[in-house]
Coordinates of C-alpha atoms in Angstrom, one line a residue:
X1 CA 0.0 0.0 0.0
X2 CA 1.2 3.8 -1.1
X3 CA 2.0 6.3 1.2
X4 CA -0.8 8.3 0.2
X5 CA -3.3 5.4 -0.2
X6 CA -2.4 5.0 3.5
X7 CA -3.3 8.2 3.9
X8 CA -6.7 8.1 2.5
X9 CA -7.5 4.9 3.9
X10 CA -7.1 7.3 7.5
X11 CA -9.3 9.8 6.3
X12 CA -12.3 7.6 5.6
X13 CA -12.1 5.1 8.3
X14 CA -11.2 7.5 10.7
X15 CA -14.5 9.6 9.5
X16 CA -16.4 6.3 10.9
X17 CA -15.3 6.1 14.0
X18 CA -17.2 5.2 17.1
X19 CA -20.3 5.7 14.9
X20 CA -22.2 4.7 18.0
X21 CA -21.3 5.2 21.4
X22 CA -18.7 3.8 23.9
X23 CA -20.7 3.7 26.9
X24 CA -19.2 4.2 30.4
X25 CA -19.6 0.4 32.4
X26 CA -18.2 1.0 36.0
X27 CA -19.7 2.0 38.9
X28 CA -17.4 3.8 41.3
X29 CA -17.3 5.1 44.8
X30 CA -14.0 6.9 44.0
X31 CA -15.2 10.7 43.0
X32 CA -12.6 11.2 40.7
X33 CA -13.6 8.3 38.8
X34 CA -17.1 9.5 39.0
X35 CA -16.3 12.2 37.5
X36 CA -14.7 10.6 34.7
X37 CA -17.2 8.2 34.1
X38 CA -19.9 11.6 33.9
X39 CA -17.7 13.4 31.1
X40 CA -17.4 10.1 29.6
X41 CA -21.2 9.4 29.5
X42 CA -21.8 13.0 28.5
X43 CA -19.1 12.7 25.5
X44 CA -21.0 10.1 24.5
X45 CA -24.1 11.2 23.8
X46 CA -22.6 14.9 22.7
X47 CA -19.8 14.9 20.3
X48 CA -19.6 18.4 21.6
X49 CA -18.3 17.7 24.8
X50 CA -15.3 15.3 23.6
X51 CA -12.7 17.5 24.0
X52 CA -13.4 18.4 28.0
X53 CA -14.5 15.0 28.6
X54 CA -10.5 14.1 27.4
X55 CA -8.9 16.8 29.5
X56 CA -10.6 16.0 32.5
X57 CA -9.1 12.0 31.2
X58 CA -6.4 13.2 30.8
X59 CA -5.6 15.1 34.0
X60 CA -6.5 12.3 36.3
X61 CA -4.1 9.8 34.4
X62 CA -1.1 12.6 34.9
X63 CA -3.0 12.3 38.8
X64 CA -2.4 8.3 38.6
X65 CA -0.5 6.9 35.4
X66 CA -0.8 3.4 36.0
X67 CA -4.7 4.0 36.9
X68 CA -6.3 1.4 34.3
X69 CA -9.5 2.7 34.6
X70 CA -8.7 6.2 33.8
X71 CA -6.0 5.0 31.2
X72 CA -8.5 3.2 28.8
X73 CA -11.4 5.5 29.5
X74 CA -8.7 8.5 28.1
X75 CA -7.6 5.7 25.2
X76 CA -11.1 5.5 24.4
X77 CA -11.6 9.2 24.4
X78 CA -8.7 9.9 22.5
X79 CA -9.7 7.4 19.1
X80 CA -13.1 9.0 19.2
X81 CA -11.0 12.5 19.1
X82 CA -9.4 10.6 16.0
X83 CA -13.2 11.2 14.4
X84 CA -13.2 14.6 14.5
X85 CA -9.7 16.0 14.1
X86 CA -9.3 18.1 10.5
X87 CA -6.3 16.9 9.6
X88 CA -5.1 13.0 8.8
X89 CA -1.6 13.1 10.5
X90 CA -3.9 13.9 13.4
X91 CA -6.5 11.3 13.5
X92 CA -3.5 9.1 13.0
X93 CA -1.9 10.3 16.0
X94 CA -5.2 10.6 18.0
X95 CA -6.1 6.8 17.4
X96 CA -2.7 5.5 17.8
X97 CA -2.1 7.1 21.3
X98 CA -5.5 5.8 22.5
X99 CA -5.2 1.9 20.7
X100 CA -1.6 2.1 23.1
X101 CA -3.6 3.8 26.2
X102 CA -6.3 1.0 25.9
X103 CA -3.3 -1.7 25.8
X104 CA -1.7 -0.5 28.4
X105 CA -4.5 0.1 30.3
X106 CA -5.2 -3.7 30.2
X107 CA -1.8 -4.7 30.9
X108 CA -1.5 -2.9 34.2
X109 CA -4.9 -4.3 34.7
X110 CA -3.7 -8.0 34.4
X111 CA -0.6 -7.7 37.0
X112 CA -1.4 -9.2 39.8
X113 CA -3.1 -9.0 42.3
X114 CA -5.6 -9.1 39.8
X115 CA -9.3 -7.3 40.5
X116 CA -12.1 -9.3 38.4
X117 CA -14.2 -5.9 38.4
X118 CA -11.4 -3.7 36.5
X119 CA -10.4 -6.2 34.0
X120 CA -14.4 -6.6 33.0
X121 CA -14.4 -2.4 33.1
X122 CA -11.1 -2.3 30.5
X123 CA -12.1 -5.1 28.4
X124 CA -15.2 -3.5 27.9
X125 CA -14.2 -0.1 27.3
X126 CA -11.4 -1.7 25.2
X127 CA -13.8 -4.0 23.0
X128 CA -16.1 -1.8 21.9
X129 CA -14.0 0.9 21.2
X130 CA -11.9 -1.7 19.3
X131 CA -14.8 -2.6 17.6
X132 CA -15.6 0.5 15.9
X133 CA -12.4 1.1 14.7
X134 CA -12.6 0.5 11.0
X135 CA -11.0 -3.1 10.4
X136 CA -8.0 -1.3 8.0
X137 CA -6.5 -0.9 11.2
X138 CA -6.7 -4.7 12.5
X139 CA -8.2 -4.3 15.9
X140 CA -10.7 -6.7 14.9
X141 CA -9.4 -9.7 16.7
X142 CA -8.8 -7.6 20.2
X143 CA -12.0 -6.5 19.7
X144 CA -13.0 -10.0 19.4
X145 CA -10.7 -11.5 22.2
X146 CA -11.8 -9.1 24.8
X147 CA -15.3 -10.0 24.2
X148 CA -15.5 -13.3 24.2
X149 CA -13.5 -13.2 27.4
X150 CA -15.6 -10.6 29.1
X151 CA -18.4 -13.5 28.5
X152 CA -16.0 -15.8 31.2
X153 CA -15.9 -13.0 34.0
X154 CA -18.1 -13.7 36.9
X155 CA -19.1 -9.8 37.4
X156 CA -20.7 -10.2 33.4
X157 CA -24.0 -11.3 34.3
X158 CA -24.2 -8.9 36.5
X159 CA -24.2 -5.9 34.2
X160 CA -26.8 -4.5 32.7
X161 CA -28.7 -6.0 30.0
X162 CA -27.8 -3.5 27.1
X163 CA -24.4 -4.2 28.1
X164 CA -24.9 -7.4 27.8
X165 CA -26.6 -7.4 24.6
X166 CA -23.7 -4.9 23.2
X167 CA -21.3 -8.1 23.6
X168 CA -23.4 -10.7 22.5
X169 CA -24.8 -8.2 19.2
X170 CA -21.0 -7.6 18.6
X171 CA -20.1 -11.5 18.4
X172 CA -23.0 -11.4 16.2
X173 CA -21.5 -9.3 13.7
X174 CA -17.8 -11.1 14.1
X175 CA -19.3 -14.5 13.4
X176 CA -21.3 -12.9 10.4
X177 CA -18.8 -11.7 9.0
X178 CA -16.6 -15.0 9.4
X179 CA -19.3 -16.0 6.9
X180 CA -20.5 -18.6 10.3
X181 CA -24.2 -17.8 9.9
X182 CA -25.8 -19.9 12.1
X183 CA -23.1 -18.8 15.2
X184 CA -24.1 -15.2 14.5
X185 CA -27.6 -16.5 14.8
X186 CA -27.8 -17.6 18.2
X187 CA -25.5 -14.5 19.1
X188 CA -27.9 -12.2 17.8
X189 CA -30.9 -14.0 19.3
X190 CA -29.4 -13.8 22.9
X191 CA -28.8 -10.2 22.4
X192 CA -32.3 -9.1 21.2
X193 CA -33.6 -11.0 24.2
X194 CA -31.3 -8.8 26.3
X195 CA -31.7 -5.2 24.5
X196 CA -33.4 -5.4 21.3
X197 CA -33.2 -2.1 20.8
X198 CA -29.1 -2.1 21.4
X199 CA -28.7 -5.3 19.4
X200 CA -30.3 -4.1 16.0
X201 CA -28.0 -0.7 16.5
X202 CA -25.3 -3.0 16.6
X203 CA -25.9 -5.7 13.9
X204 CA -26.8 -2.9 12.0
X205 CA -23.1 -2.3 11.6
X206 CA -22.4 -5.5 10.0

């Protein structure tokens, strides 16, 4: 692939990003992370608040760098900033400074002693903002990975049913597009039974 073909390839994916919403999953008792988790929810359904939903990410990490919660939740922010920045050397930047937050962010996570209740938080956060990252970019399979081991974390049944339905709807789409009909099937039944509503948005993105 050219240069400039690589280029171009930025400025359209990158136009698609996070066509629907990340949504926040955590519930903290930490005000700080409250706080975070607000902006984030508020980004989320305003484009328009992006930007001071990142800074106030952004501060709290500087607070507490190897914070995982507030490291993916600013890696998140910063692809969506990828969506909206003018110019491609940007939304490159933008989106590869939040794919390496979101990493990270699970790494730290994973040292040990390990809390069950973080690792579903990142994974989340991680997986479906991986998943709406066009597939030019190969973050498919993490996407993929992190949702099919979300479904093995004991705090999963716990979470609300359009989270739930988000990762079921999102295997869904992986197994349709691995041409393994029937699999997406049964993903995509167990999802509208959950959130039908969430799941169509979702499959709709096949």
């Amino acid at each position: 692939m050219t240069h400039l073909k690589f280029i171009m390839n930025i400025v359209v994916s990158a136009s698609l990003l996070a066509s629907s919403a990340v949504q926040a999953y955590g519930e903290h008792s930490d005000p700080d992370l409250k706080r975070l988790i607000q902006v984030f929810a508020e980004a989320a359904k305003d484009p328009g608040k992006l930007d001071a939903a990142f800074s106030v990410a952004e501060q709290m990490v500087k607070t507490e760098p190897k914070n995982p919660i507030a490291l993916v939740y600013k890696g998140s922010l910063a692809t969506q900033r990828a969506r909206d920045a003018w110019m491609p050397w940007n939304k490159l930047s933008f989106l590869k400074d939040g794919i390496d937050m979101m990493d990270q962010a699970l790494d730290i996570a994973s040292r040990p002693p390990v809390n069950p209740d973080v690792i579903l938080e990142v994974r989340m956060v991680r997986a479906l903002t991986s998943a709406r990252i066009p597939a030019v970019f190969g973050r498919g399979s993490v996407a993929r990975g992190d949702l099919t081991n979300v479904l093995t974390q004991p705090g999963f049944k716990s979470m609300k049913a359009q989270d739930q339905a988000s990762v079921y709807a999102w295997l869904a789409v992986y197994e349709h597009r691995d041409n393994q009909a029937d699999n997406a099937a049964i993903q995509l039944k167990t999802a509208i039974a959950l959130d039908k509503i969430t799941a169509d948005a979702i499959w709709g993105e096949k």
